[in-house]
Short mmCIF file of C-alpha atoms and ligand atoms in Angstrom, two decimals:
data_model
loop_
_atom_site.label_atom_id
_atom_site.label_comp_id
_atom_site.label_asym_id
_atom_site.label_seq_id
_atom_site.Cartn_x
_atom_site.Cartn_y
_atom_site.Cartn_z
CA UNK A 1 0.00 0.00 0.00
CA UNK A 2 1.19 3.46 -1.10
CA UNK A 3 1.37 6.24 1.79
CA UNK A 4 0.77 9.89 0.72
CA UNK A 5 0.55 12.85 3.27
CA UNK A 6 -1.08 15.70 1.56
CA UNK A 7 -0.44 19.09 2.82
CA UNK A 8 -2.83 22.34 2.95
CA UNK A 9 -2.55 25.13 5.13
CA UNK A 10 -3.67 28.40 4.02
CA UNK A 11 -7.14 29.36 2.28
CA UNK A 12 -6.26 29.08 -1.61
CA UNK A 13 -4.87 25.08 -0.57
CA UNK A 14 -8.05 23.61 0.46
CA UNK A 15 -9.89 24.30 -2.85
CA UNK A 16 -6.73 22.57 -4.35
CA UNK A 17 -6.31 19.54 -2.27
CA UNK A 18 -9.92 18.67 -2.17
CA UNK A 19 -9.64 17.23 -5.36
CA UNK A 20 -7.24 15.28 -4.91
CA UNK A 21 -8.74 13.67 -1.93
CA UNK A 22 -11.57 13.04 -3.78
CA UNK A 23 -9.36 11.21 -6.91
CA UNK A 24 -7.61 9.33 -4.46
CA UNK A 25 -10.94 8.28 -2.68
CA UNK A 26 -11.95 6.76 -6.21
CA UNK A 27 -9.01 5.01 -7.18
CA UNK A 28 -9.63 3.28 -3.90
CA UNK A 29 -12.66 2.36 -4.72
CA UNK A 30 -11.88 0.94 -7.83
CA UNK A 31 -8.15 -0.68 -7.43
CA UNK A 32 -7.72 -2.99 -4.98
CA UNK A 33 -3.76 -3.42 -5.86
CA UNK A 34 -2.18 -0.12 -5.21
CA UNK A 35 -4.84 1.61 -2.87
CA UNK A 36 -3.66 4.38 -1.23
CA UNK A 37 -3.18 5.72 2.66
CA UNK A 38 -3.69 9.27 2.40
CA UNK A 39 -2.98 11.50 5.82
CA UNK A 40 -4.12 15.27 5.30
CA UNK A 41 -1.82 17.40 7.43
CA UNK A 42 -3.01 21.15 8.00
CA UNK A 43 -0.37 23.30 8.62
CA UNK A 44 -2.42 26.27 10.77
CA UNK A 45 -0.96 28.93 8.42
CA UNK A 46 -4.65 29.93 7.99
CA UNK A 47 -6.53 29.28 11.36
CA UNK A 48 -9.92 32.05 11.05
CA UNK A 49 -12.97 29.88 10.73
CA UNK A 50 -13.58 31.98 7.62
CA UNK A 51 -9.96 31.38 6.55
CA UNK A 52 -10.40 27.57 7.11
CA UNK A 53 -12.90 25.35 8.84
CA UNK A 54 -15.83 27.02 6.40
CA UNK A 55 -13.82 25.81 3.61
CA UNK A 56 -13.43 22.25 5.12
CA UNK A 57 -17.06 22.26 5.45
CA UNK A 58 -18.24 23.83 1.87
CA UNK A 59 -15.78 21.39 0.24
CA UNK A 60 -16.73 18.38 2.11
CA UNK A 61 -13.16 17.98 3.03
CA UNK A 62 -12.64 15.44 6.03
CA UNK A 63 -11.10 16.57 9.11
CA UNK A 64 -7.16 17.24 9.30
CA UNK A 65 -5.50 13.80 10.52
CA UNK A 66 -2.63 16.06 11.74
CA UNK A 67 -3.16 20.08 12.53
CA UNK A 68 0.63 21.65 13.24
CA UNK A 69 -1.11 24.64 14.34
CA UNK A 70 2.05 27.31 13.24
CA UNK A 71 -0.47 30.44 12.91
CA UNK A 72 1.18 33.30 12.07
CA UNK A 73 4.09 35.24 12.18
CA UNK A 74 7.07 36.70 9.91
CA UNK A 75 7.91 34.41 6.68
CA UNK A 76 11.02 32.94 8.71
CA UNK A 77 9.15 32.37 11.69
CA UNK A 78 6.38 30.89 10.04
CA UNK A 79 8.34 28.64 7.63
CA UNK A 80 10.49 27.66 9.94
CA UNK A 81 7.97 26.46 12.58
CA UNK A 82 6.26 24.55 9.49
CA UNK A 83 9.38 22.43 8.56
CA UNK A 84 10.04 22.09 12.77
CA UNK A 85 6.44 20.40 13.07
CA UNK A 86 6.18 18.73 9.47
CA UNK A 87 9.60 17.08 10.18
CA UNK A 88 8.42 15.34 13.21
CA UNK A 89 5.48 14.39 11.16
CA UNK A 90 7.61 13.15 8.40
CA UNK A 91 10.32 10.53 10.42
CA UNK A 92 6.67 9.35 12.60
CA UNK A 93 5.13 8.52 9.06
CA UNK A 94 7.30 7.90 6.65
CA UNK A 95 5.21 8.51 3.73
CA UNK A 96 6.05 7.13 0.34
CA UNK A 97 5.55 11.04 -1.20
CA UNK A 98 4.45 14.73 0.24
CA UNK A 99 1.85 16.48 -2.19
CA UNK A 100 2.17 20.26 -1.97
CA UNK A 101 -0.41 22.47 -3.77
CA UNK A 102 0.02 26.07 -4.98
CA UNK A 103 2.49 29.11 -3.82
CA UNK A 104 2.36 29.74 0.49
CA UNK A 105 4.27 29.48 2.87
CA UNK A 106 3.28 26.14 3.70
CA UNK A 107 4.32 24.98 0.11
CA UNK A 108 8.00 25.68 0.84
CA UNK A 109 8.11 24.28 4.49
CA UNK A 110 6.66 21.01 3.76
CA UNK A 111 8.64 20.41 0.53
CA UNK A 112 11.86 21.08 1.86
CA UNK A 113 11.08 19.60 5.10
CA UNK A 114 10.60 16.06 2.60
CA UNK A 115 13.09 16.52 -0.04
CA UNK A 116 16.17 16.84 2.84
CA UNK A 117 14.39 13.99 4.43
CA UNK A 118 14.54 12.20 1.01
CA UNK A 119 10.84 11.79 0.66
CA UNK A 120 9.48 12.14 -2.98
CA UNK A 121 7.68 15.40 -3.46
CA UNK A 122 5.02 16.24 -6.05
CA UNK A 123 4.02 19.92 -6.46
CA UNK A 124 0.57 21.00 -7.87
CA UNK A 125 0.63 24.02 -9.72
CA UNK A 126 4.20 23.65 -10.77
CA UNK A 127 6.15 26.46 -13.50
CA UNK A 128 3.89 29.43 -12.72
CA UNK A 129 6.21 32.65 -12.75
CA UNK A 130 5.72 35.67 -12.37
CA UNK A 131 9.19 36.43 -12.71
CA UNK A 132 8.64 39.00 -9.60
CA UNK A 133 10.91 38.03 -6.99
CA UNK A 134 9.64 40.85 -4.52
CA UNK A 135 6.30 38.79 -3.99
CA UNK A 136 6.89 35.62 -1.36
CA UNK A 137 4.87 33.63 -3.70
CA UNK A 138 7.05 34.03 -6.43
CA UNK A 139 10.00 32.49 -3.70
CA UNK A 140 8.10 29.53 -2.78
CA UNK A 141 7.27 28.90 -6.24
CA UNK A 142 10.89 29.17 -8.11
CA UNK A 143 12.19 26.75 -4.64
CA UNK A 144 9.48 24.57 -4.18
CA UNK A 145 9.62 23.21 -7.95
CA UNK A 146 13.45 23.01 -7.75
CA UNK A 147 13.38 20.52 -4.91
CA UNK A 148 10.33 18.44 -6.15
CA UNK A 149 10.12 15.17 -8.01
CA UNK A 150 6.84 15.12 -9.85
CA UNK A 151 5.81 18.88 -11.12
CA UNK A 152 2.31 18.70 -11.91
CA UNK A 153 1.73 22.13 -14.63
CA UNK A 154 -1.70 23.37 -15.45
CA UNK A 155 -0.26 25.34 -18.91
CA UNK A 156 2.00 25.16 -21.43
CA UNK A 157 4.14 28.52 -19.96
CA UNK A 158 4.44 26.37 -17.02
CA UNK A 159 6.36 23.35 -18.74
CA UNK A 160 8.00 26.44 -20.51
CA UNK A 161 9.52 28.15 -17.58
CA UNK A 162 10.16 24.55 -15.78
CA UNK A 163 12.37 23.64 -18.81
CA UNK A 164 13.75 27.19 -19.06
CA UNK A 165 15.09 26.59 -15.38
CA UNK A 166 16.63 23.45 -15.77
CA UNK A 167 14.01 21.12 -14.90
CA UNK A 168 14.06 17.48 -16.77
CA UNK A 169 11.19 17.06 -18.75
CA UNK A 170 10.39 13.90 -16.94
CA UNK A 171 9.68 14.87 -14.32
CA UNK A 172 7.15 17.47 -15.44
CA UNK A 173 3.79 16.17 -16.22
CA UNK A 174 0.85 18.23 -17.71
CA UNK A 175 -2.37 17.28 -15.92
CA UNK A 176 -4.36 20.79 -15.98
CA UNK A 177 -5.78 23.22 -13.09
CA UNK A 178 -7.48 21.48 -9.83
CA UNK A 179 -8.59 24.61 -8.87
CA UNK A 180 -10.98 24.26 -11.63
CA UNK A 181 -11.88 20.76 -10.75
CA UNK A 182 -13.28 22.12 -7.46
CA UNK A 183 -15.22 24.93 -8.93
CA UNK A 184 -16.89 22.39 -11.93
CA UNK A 185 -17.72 20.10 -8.78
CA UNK A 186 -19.40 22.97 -6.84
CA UNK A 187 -20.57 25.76 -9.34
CA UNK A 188 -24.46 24.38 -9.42
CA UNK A 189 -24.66 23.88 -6.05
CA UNK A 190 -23.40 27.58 -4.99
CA UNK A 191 -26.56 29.36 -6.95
CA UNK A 192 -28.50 27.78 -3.60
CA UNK A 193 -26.55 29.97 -1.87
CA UNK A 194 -28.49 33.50 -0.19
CA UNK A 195 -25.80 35.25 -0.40
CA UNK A 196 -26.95 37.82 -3.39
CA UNK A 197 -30.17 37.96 -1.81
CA UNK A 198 -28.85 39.04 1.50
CA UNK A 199 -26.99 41.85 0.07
CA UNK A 200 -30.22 42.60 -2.05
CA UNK A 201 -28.32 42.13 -5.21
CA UNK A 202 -31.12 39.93 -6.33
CA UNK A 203 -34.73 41.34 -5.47
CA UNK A 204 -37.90 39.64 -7.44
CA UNK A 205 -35.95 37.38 -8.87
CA UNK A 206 -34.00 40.40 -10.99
CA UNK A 207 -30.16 40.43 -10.47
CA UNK A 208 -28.11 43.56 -10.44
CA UNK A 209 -25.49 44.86 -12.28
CA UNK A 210 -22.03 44.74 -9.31
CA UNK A 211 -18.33 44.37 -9.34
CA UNK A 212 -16.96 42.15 -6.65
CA UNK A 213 -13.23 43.26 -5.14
CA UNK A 214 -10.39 40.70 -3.46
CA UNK A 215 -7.39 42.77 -2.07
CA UNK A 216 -4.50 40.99 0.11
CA UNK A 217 -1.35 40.97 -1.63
CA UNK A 218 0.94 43.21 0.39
CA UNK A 219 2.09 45.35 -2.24
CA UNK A 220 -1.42 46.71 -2.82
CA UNK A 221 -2.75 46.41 1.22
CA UNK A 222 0.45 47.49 3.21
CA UNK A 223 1.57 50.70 1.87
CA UNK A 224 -0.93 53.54 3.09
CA UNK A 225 -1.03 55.89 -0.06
CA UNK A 226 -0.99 52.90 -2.47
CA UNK A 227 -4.36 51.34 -0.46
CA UNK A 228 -5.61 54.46 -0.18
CA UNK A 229 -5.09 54.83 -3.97
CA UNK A 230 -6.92 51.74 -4.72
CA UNK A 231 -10.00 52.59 -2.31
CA UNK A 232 -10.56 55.98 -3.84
CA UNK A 233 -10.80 54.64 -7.15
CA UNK A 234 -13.17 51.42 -5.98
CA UNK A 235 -15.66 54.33 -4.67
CA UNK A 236 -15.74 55.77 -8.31
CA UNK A 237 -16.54 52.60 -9.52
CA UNK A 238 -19.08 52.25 -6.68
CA UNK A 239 -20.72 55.92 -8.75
CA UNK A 240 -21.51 53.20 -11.22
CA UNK A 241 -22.20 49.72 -9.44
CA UNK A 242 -22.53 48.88 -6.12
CA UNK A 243 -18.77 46.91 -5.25
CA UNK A 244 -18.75 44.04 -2.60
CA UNK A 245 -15.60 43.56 -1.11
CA UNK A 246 -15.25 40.44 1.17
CA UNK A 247 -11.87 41.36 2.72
CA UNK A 248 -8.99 39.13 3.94
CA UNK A 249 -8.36 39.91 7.21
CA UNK A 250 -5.16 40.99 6.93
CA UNK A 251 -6.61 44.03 4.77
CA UNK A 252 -8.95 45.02 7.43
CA UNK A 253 -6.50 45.39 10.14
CA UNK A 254 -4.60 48.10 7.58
CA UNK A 255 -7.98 49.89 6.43
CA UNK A 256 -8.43 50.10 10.31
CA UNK A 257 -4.34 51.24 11.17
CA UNK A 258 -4.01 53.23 8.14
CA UNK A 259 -7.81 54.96 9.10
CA UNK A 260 -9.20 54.25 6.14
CA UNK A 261 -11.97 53.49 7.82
CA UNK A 262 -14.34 55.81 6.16
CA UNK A 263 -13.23 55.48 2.39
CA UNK A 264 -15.21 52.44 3.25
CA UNK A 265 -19.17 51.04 4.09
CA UNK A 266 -18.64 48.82 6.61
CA UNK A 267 -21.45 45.83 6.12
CA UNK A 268 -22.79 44.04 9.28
CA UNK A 269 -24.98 40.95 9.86
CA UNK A 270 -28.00 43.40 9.35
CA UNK A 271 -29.92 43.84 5.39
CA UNK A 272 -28.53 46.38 3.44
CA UNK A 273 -31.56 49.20 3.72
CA UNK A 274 -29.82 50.62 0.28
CA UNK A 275 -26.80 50.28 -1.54
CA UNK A 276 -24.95 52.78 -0.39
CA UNK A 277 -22.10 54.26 -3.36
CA UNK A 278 -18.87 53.61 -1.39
CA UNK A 279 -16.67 50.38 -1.57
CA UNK A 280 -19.18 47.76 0.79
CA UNK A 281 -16.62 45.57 3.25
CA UNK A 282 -17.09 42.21 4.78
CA UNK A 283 -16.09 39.64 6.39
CA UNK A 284 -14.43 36.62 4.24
CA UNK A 285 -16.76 34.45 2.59
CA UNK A 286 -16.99 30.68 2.56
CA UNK A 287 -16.26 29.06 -0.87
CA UNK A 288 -19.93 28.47 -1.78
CA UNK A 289 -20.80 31.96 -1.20
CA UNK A 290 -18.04 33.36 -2.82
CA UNK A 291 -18.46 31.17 -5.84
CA UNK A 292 -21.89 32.34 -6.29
CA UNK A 293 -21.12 35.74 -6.02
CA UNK A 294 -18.46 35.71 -8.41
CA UNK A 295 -19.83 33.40 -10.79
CA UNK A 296 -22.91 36.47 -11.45
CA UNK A 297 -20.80 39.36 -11.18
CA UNK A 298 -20.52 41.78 -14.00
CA UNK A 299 -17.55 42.68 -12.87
CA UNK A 300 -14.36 41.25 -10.81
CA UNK A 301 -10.87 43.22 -9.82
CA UNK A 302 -8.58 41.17 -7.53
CA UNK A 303 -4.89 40.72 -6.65
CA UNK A 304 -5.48 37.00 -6.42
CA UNK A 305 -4.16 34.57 -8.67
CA UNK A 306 -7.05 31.64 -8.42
CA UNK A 307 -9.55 34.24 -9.02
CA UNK A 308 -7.78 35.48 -12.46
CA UNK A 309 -8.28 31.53 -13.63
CA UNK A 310 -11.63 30.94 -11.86
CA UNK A 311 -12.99 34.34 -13.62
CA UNK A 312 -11.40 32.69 -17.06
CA UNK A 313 -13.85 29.55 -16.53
CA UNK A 314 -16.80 31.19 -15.73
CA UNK A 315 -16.78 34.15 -18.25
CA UNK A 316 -16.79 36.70 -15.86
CA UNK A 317 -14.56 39.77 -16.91
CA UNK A 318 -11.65 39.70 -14.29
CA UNK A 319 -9.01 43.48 -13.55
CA UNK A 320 -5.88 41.74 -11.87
CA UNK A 321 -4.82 45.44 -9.75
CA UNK A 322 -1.20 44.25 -10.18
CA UNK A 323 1.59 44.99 -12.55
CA UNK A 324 2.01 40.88 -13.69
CA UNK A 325 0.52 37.70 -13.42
CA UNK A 326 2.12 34.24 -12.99
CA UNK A 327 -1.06 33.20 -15.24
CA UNK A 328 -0.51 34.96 -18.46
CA UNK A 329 -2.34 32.45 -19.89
CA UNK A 330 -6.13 33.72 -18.32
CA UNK A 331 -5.32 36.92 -19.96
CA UNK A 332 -4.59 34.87 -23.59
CA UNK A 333 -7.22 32.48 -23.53
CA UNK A 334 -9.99 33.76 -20.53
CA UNK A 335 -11.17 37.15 -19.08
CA UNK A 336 -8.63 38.74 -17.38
CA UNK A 337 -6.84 42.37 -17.83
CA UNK A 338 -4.11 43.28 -15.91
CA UNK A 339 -4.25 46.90 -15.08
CA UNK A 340 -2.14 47.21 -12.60
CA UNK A 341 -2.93 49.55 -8.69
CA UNK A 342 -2.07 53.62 -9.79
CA UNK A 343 -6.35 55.02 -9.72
CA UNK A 344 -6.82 56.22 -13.25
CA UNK A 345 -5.93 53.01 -14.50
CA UNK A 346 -8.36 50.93 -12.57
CA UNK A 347 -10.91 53.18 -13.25
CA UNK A 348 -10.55 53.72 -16.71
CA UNK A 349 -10.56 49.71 -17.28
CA UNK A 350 -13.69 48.98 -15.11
CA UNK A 351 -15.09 52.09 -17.19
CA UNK A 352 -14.37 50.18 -20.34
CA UNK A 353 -15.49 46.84 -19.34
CA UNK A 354 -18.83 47.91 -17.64
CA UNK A 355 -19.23 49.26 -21.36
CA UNK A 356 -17.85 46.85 -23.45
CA UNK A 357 -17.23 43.28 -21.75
CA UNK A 358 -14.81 41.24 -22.04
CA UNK A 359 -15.39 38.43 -24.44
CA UNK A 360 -14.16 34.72 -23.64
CA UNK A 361 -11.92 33.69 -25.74
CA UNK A 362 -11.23 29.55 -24.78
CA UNK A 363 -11.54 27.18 -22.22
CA UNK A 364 -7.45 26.67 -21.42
CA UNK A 365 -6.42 22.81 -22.17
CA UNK A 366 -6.58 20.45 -19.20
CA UNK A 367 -8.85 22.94 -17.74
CA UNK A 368 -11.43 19.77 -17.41
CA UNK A 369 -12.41 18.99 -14.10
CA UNK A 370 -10.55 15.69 -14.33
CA UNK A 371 -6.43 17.51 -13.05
CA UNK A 372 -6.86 15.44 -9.90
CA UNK A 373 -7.40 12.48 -11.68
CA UNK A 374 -4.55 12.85 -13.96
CA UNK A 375 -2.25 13.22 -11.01
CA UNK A 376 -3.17 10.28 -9.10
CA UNK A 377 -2.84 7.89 -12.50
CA UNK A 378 0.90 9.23 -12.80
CA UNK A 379 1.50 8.61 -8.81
CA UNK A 380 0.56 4.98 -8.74
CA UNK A 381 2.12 4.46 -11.66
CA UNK A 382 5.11 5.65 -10.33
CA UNK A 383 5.82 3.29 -7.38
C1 UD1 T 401 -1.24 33.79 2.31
C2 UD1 T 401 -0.31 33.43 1.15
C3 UD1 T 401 -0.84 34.06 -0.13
C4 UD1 T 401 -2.28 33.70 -0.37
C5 UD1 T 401 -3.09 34.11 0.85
C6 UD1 T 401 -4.56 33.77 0.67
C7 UD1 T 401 2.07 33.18 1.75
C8 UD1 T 401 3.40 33.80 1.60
N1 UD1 T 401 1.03 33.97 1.37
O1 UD1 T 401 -1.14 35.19 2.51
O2 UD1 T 401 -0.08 33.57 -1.21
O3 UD1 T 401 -2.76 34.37 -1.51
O4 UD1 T 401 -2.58 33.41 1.99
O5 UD1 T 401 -5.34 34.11 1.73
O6 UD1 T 401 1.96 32.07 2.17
N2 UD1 T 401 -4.58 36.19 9.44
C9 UD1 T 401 -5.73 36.09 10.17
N3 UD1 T 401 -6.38 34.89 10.19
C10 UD1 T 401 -5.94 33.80 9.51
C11 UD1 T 401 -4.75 33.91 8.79
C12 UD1 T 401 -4.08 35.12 8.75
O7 UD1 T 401 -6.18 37.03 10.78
O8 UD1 T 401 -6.60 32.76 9.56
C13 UD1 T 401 -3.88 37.49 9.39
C14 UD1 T 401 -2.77 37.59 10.38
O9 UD1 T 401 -2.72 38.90 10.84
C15 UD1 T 401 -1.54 37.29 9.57
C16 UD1 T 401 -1.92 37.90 8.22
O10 UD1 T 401 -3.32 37.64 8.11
O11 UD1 T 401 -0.39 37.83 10.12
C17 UD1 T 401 -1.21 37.30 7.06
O12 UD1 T 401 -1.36 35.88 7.02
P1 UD1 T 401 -0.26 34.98 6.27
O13 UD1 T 401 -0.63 33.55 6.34
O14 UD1 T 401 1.09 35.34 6.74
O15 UD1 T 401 -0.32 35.45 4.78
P2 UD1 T 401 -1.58 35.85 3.87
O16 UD1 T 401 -1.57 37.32 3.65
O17 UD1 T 401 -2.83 35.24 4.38
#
């Protein structure tokens, strides 16, 4: 029997693992030679209930086996307690591989925790570059895929930029996006969700015309001017359409220390009486909710990078408020514009797409619902 710890520990993991727990639950089902142990370990990078357990629940994801409980702290302290807990886990378990998913913190720990340990590691989401070295993502990603065994890509540039740094092509293996596996899985069963009608963005059965706004990276949340920036030009856009922003709570901590507080509506567990024309703040919201108000937005802008390839499956016009992407291809083939954070610019595009659209151009290859799959064919074929 094969013995795979999978690792997720901060919000944009669980919609990534889930997948694969679900492929590996159904090659279990049907193979009785090769069936696989899966543990799920859970780093704590993300602890919130809105940052984690909701996810669990929305996704159906079982229970962590083993919770390290890290939490958070500076990128040292936080790696650094994730590869002190993960290697105990590690020499307990001996797993046969370590599957890390996407960009965080967690990524990094866990796979160099394995690979010194000499434990196989596959990486989900391998080759994506932004080729930005000031964003920690952009770290994890370039170290994470140079220490791993099996890169799993979700686009061509991917295998591109693997090769371009050195990485045999057999060990890369093009199995598309599992981010998208999640959202096919759930995308029917989040229009049951109440969320537009408890923001009365649906009344009588009519929807409205309204952007929806993710902000966390820090280069657009932890610079006052630049966030203040940003704000003012969310409340012209709010002239237009009413904007929901469900913030990370990272963000609201520098609205509230930069006082920012009242470039902003501030939305509480009360109904809306109106929508009022400034940028409307909320809590985080679970996946199901989120997904459903995304998926009937007119309008998205986000610093995210899911949400850029999420947008690109769904048809929903996407503004990335950065200056690059590590997904060029959801600007090629899907929605997305990258405008970039100075005000006129954001302004200008929302302008344009509120009066043009943005048409979709292709459904990206791979981009299937069936990624998790893939991966778990080329694992037990492996040992
Ligand atoms: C992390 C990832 C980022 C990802 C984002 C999604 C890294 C380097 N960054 O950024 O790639 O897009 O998650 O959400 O791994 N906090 C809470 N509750 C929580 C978690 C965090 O309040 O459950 C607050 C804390 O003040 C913490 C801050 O958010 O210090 C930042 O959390 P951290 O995990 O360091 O990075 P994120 O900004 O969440």
């Amino acid at each position: 029997m094969m013995k795979i710890i999978l690792v997720a520990g901060a919000r944009p993991n669980f919609m990534k693992i889930a997948p694969v727990v679900r492929a590996i639950k159904n090659h279990n089902k049907s193979s009785v030679r090769k069936r696989i142990n899966y543990q799920l370990v859970h780093t704590g990078q993300h602890y919130d209930n809105e940052m984690s357990d909701a996810f669990f629940k929305d996704l159906d994801l079982p229970s962590p086996d083993i919770h390290l409980g890290v939490g958070s702290g500076t990128h040292a302290e936080q790696t650094g307690k994730i590869m002190i807990e993960f290697e105990k886990v590690c020499l307990r378990e001996k797993p046969d591989f370590v599957v890390v998913v996407g960009d965080v913190n967690s990524t990094v720990g866990c796979a160099l925790t394995a690979a010194k340990l000499s434990i196989p590691v596959a990486h989900v989401e391998a080759g994506l570059r932004s080729f930005d070295r000031t964003m920690p993502e952009e770290i994890n990603r370039v170290l994470t895929d140079q220490i791993s065994d099996y890169l799993f890509t979700t686009c061509d540039d991917a295998n591109e930029n693997l090769m371009h740094e050195g990485i045999p092509k057999n060990k890369i293996f093009f199995v598309g996006n599992v981010m998208i596996d999640t959202l096919k899985a759930h995308v029917e069963l989040a229009q049951k969700s109440r969320i537009l009608k408890k923001l009365r963005l649906r009344e009588n059965g009519q929807l409205k015309k309204y952007a929806v706004l993710t902000l966390h990276r820090p280069s657009n949340v932890d610079d006052q001017p630049v966030l203040e920036g940003i704000l003012r030009a969310l409340n012209r856009i709010s002239e237009r359409i009413p904007v929901i922003f469900p913030a990370h709570p990272r963000t609201i901590s520098r609205i509230k220390n930069f006082k920012l507080d009242d470039m902003i509506f501030f939305k509480n567990n009360s109904l809306l009486s109106d929508l009022p024309k400034k940028t409307i703040l909320m809590p985080p919201l679970g996946y199901l909710d989120f997904l459903c108000l995304m998926s009937n937005a007119t309008l998205v802008l986000t610093d995210s990078g899911g949400i850029q390839e999420e947008t690109t499956i769904l048809g929903v016009p996407c503004l990335t408020l950065r200056d690059n992407t590590e997904r060029p291809i959801t600007v090629r083939e899907g929605t997305n514009i990258v405008v970039g954070n100075t005000p006129n610019k954001i302004v200008k595009a929302a302008l344009y797409v509120l009066r043009n659209g943005i048409p979709r151009k292709k459904i990206p290859k791979y981009w299937d619902g069936k990624a998790a799959e893939r991966i778990i064919k080329t694992l037990t074929k492996a040992l």
